[in-house]
Tab-separated table of C-alpha atoms in Angstrom:
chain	number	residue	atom	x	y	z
J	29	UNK	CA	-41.967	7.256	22.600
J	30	UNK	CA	-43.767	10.190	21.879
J	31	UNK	CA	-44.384	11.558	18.222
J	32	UNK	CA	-43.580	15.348	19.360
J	33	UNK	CA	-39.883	13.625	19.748
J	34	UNK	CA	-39.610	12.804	16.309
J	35	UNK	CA	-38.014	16.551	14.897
J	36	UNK	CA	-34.741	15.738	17.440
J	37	UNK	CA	-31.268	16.193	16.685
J	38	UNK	CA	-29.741	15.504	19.777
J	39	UNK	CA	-30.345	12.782	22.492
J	40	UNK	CA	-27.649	12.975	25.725
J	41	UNK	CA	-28.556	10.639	28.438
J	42	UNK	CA	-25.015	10.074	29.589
J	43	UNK	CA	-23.916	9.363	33.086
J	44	UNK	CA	-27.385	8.793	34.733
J	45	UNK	CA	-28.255	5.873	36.047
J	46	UNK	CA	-30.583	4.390	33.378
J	47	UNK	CA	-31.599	0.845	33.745
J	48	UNK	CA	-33.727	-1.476	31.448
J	49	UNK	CA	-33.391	-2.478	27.466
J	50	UNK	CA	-32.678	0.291	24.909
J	51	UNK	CA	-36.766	0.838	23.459
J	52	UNK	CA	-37.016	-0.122	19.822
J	53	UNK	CA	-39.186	2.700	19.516
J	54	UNK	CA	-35.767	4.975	19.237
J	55	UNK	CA	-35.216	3.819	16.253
J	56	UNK	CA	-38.015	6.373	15.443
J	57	UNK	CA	-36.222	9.450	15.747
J	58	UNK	CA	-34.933	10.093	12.350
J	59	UNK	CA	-33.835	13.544	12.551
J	60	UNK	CA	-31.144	12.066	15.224
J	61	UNK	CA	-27.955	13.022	14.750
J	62	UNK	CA	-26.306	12.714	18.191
J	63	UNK	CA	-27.439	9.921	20.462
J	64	UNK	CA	-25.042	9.484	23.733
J	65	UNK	CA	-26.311	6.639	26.310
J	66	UNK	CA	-23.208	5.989	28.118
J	67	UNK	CA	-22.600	5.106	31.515
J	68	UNK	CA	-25.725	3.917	32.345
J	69	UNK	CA	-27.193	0.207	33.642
J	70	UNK	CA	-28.801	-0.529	30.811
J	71	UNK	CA	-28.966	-4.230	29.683
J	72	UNK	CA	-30.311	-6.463	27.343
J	73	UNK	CA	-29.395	-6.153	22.995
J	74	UNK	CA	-28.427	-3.201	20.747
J	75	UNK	CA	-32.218	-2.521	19.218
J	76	UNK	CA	-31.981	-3.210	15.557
J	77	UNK	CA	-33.661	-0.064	15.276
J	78	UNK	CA	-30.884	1.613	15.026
J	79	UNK	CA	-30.442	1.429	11.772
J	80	UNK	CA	-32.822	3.589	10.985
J	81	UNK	CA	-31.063	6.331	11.930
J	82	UNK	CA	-29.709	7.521	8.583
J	83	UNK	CA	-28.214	10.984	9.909
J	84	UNK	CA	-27.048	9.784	13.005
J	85	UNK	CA	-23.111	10.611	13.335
J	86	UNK	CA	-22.531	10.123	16.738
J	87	UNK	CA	-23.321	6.879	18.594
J	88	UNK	CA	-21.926	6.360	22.042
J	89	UNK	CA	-22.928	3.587	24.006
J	90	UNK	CA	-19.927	2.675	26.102
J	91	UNK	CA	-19.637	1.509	29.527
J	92	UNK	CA	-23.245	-0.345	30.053
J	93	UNK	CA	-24.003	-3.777	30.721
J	94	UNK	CA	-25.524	-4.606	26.984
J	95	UNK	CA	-25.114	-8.060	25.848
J	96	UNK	CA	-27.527	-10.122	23.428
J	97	UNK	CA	-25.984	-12.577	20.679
J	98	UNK	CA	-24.474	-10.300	18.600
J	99	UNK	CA	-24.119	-6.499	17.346
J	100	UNK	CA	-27.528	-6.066	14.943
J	101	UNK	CA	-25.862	-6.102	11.321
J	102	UNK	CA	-28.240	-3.351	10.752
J	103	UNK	CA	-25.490	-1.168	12.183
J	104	UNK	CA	-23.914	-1.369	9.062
J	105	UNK	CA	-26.859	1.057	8.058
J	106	UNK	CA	-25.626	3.708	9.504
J	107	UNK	CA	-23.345	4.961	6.592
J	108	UNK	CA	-22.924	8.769	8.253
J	109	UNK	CA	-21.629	7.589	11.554
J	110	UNK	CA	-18.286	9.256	12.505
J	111	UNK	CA	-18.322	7.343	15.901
J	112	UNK	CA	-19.450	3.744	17.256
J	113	UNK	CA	-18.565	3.668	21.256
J	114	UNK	CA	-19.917	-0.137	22.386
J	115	UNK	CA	-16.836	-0.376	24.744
J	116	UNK	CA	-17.228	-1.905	28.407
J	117	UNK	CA	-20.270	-3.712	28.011
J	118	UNK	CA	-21.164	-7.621	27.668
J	119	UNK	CA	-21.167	-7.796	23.740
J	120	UNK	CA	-21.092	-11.276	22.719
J	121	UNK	CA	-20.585	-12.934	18.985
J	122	UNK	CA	-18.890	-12.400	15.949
J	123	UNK	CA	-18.035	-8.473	14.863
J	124	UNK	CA	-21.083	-8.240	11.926
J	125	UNK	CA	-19.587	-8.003	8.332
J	126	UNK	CA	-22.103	-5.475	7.723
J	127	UNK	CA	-19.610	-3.032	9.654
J	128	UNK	CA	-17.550	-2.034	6.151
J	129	UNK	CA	-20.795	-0.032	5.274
J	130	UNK	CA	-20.262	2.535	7.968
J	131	UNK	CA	-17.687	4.267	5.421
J	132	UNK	CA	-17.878	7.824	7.416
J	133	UNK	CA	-16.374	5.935	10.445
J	134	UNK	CA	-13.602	7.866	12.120
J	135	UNK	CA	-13.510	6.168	15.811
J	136	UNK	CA	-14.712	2.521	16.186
J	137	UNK	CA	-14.501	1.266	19.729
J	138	UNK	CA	-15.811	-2.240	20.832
J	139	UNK	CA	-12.787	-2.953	23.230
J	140	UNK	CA	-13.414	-4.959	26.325
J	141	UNK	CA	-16.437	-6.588	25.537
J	142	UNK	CA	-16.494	-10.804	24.820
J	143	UNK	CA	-16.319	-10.542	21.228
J	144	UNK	CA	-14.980	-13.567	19.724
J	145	UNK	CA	-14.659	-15.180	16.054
J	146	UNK	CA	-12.700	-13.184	12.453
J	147	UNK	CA	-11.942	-9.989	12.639
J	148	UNK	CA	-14.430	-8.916	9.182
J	149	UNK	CA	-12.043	-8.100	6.250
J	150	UNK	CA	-14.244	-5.200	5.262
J	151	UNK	CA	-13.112	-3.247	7.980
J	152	UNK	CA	-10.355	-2.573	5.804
J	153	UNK	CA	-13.171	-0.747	3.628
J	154	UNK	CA	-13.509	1.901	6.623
J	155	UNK	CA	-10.912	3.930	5.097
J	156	UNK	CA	-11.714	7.060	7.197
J	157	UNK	CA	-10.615	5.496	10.006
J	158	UNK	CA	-8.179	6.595	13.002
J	159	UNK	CA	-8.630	1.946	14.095
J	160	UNK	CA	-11.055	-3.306	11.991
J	161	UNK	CA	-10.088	-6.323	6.958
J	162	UNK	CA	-14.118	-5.287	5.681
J	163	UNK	CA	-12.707	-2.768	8.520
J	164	UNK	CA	-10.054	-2.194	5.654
J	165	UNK	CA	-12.803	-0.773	4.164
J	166	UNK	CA	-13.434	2.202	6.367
J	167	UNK	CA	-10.715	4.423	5.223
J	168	UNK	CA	-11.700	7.828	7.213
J	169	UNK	CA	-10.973	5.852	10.216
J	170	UNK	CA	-8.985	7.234	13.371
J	171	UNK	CA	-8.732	4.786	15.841
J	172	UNK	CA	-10.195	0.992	15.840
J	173	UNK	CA	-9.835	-0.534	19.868
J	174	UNK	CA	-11.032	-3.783	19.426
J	175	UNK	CA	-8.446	-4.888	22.925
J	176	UNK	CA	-9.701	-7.494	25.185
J	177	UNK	CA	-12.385	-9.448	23.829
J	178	UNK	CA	-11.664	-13.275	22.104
J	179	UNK	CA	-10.771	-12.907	18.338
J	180	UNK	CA	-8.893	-14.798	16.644
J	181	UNK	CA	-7.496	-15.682	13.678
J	182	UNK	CA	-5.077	-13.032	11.728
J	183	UNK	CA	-4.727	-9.619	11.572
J	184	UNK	CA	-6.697	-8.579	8.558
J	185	UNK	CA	-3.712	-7.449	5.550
J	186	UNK	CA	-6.416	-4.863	4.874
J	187	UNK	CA	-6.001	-3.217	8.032
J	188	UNK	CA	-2.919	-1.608	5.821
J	189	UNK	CA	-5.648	0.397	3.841
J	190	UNK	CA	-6.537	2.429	6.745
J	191	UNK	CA	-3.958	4.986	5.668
J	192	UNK	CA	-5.811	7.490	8.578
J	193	UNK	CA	-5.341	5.708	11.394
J	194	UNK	CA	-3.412	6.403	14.316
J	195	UNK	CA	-4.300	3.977	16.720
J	196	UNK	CA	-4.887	0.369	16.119
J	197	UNK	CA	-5.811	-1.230	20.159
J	198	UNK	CA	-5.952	-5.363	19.453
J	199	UNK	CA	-4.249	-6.341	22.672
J	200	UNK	CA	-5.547	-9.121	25.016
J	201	UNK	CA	-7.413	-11.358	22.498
J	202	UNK	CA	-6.559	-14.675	20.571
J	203	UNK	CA	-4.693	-13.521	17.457
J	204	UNK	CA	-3.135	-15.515	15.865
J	205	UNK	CA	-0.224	-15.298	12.524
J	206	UNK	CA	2.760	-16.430	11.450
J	207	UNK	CA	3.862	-13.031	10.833
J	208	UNK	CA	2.656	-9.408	11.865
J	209	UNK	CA	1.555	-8.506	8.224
J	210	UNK	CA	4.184	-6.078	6.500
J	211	UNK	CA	0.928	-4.152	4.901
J	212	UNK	CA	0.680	-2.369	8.915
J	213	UNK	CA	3.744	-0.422	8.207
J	214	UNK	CA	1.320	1.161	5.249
J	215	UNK	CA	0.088	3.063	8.503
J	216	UNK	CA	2.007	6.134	8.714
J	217	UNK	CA	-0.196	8.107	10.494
J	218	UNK	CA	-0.436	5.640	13.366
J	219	UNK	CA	0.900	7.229	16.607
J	220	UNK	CA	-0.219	3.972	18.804
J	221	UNK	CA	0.309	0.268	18.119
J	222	UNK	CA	-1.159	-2.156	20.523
J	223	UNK	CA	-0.442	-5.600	19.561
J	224	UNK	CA	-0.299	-7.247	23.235
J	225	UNK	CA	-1.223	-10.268	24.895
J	226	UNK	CA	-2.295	-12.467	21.868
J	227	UNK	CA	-0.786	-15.369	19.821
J	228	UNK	CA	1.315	-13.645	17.442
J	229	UNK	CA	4.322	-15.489	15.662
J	230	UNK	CA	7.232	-14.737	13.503
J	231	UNK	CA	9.796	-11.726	13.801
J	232	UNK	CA	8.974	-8.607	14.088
J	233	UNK	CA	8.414	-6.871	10.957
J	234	UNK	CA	11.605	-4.694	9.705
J	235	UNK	CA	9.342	-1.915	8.126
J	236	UNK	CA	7.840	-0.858	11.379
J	237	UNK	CA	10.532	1.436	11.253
J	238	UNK	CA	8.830	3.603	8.336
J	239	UNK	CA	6.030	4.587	10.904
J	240	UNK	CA	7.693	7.655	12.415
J	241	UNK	CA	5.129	9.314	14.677
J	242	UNK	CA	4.915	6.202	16.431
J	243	UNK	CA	4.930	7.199	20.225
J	244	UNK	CA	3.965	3.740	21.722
J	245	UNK	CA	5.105	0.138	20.138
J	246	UNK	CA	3.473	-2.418	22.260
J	247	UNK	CA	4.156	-6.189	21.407
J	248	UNK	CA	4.101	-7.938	24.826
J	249	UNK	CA	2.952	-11.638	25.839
J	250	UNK	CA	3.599	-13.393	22.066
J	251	UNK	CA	5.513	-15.786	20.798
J	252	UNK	CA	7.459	-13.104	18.490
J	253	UNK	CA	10.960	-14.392	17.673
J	254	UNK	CA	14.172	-13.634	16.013
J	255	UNK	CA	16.035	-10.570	16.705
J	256	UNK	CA	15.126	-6.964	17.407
J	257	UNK	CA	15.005	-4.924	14.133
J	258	UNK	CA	17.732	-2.772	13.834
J	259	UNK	CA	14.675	-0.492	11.803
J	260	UNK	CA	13.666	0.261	15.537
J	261	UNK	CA	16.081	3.320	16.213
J	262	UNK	CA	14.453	4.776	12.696
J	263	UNK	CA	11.381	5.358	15.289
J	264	UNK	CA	12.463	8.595	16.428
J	265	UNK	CA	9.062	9.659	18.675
J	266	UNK	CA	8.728	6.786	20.498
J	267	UNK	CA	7.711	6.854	24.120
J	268	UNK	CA	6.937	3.280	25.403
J	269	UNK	CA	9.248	0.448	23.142
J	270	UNK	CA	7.254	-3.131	24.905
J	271	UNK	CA	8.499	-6.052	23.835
J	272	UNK	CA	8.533	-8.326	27.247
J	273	UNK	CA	7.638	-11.890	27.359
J	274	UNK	CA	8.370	-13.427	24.076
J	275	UNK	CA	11.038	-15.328	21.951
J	276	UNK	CA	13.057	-12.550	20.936
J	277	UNK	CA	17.143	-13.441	20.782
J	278	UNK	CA	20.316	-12.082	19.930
J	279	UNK	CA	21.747	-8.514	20.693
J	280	UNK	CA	20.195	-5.746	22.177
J	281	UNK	CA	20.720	-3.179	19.342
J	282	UNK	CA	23.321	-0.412	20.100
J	283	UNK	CA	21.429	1.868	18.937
J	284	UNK	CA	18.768	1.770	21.083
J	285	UNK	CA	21.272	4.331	23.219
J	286	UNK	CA	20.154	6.816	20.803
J	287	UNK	CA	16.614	6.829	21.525
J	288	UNK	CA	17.486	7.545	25.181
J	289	UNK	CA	16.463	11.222	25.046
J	290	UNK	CA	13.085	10.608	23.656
J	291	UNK	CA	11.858	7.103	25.551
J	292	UNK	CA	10.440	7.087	28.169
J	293	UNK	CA	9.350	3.302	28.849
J	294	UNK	CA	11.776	-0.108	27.502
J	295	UNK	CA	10.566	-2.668	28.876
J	296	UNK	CA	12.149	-6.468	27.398
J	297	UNK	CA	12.161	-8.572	30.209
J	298	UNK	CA	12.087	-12.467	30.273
J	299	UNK	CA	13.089	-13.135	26.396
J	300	UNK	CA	16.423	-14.185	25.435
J	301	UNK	CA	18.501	-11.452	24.422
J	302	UNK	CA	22.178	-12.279	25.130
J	303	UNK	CA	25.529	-10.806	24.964
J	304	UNK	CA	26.849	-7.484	26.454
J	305	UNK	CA	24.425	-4.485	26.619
J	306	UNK	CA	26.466	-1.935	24.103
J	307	UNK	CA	24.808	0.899	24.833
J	308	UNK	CA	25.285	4.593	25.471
J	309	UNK	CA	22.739	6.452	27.014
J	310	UNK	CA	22.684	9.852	26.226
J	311	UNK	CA	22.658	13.552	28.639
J	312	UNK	CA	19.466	13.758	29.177
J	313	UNK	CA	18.628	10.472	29.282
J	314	UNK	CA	14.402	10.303	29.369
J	315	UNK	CA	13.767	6.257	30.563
J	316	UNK	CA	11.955	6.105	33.549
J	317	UNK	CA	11.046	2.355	33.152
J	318	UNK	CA	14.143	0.202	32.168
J	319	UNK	CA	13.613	-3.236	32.348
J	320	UNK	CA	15.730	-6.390	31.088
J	321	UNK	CA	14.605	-8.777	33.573
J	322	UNK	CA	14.658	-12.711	32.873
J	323	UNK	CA	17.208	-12.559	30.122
J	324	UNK	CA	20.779	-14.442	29.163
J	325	UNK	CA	22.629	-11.010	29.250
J	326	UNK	CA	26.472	-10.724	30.403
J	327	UNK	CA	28.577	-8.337	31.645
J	328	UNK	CA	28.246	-4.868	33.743
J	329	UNK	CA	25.179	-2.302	33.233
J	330	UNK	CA	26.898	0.711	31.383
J	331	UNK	CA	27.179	3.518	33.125
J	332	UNK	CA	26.175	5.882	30.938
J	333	UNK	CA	22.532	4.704	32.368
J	334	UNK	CA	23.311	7.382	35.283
J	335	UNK	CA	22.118	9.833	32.610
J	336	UNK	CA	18.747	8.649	33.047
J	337	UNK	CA	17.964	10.947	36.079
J	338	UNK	CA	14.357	10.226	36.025
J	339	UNK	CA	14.381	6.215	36.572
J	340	UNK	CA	11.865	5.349	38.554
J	341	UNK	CA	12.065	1.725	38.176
J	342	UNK	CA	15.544	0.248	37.192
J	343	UNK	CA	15.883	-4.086	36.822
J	344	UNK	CA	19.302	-4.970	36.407
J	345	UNK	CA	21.971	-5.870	39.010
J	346	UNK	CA	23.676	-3.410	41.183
J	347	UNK	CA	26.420	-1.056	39.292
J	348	UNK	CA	28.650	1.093	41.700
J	349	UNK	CA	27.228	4.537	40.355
J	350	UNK	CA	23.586	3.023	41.678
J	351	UNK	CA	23.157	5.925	44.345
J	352	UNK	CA	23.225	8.625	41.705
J	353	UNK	CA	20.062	7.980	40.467
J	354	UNK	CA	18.264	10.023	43.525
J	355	UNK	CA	14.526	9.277	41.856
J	356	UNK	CA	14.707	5.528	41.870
J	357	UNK	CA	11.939	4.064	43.452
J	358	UNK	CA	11.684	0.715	42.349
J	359	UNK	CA	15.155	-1.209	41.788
J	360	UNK	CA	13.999	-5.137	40.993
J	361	UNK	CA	17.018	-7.761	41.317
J	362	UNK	CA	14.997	-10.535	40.266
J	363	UNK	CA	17.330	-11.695	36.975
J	364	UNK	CA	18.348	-15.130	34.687
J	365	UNK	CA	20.937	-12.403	33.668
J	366	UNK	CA	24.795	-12.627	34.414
J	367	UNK	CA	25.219	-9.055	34.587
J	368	UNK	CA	27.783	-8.481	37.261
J	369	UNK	CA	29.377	-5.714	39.924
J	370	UNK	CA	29.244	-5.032	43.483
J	371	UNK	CA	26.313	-3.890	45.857
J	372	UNK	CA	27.615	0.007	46.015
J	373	UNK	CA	27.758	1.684	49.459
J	374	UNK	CA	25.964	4.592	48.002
J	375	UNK	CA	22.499	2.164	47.995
């Protein structure tokens, strides 16, 4: 790489199509600040060399096909990075402890890679933060997407020192706790919660109802138990409520009617949530998904659900007031449910 280079502040090779092994030799460019090599075809490890770049704060290297053993813990050197893309690449190994250091971190993305082992603790140092428990660390943090990749273990409690954060992405990987640790609802900046597809246990925490800005709760494909917090209703933004495919019992809570005007997305199917559905949706009525599917629920669909003008995808059995809802474009019948009433003419 050529010496004239070396006085560069800002390196965008995005969206070509670049092939080969990221040259060590860039770890030469001091005066970086901004290096962008996404969506490209390059291969082969993250160059150590990176971590030479003291002023670098902007490192994007998403969508590639980079792999090696592991992320270089030299990354950790890079103390005035604001942003680490490595998302949508081949990634392998253990997320480096080293990680804490970057304590300028405000977007951390390594999603979709085949990450496995701990999540570090000291990402609960990266305080600045918007999303990693030495990710606790890295408290200017915005938003930490660490979703589909194979970690396991626990959620780090750290993760509750990331007071900045307003998305936390750690769906599809192995997680595993007896409880969702109470020290998340310490995130009251967090707008999205992504806690899908792992091996989570235990009820779901009461406290997630302190989080108010929360516009998507997503909790799908656990083993979460117990019964639905009545705490939930407190959430008075939210958009998308998942909870579908787990161990969740007992009533669904009557006040869920009063979120109507503001969600968008409930979605609960096959748990086993019983009794009558108590609810009253409201005028104005925003659910377009509505989905109870695979449950031991009795009795008749209210009707106050012909409120919710904009269904698009409805999973009950047929109530007589079914032909009202003129934007319906998806009715499933599939159901363990003993919800009753007759197939309406209107259909």
């Amino acid at each position: 790489m050529s010496p004239s280079l070396g006085n560069l502040f800002y390196l965008f090779l995005y969206q070509n199509q670049l092939s080969g092994s990221v040259p060590q030799e860039i770890g030469y460019l001091r005066s970086l600040t901004e290096l962008d090599l996404s969506t490209n075809f390059l291969n082969g490890s993250i160059p150590p060399s990176l971590g030479n770049l003291n002023n670098l704060s902007y490192l994007s290297l998403y969508e590639n096909h980079l792999s090696g053993c592991h992320i270089p813990p030299e990354i950790g050197d890079l103390t005035n990075a604001k942003l680490f893309y490595a998302f949508y690449n081949e990634l392998v190994g253990p997320i480096p402890a080293e990680i804490g250091k970057m304590r300028s971190l405000q977007n951390l993305s390594l999603q979709t890679n085949n990450l496995f082992g701990l999540i570090p603790k000291t990402i609960g140092d990266l305080t600045e933060l918007k999303h990693p428990s030495e990710l606790g660390k890295l408290k200017n943090l915005n938003d930490l997407g660490l979703s589909n990749n194979q970690l396991s273990g626990p959620i780090p409690s750290s993760f509750g020192n990331l007071r900045n954060l307003q998305g936390l992405f750690l769906s599809d990987n192995n997680l595993t706790t007896e409880g969702i640790p109470s020290s998340i609802c310490n995130l009251t900046s967090l707008v999205r919660l992504d806690l899908a597809g792992n091996n989570l246990k235990g009820e779901i925490p009461q406290c997630l109802g302190s989080i108010s800005g929360l516009l998507v709760l997503k909790m799908s494909d656990n083993n979460l138990s117990g019964e639905i917090p009545l705490s939930i209703c407190n959430l008075t933004s939210l958009r998308r409520l998942v909870l579908a495919r787990n161990n969740l019992m007992g009533e669904i809570p009557q006040c869920i009617g009063n979120m109507s005007g503001h969600l968008w997305n409930l979605d609960m199917q096959h748990n086993y949530l019983s009794g009558t559905l108590r609810i009253t949706f409201k005028n104005g009525c925003a659910l377009k998904l509505f989905n109870l599917n695979g449950n031991e629920l009795e009795g008749r669909i209210p009707q106050s659900l012909a409120n919710c003008t904009d269904l698009l995808v409805l999973n009950p059995s047929f109530p007589t007031w079914l032909g009202t809802l003129q934007r319906l474009v998806d009715l499933r019948l599939r159901s363990n449910n003993n919800l009753n009433g007759e197939i309406p003419s209107t259909v």
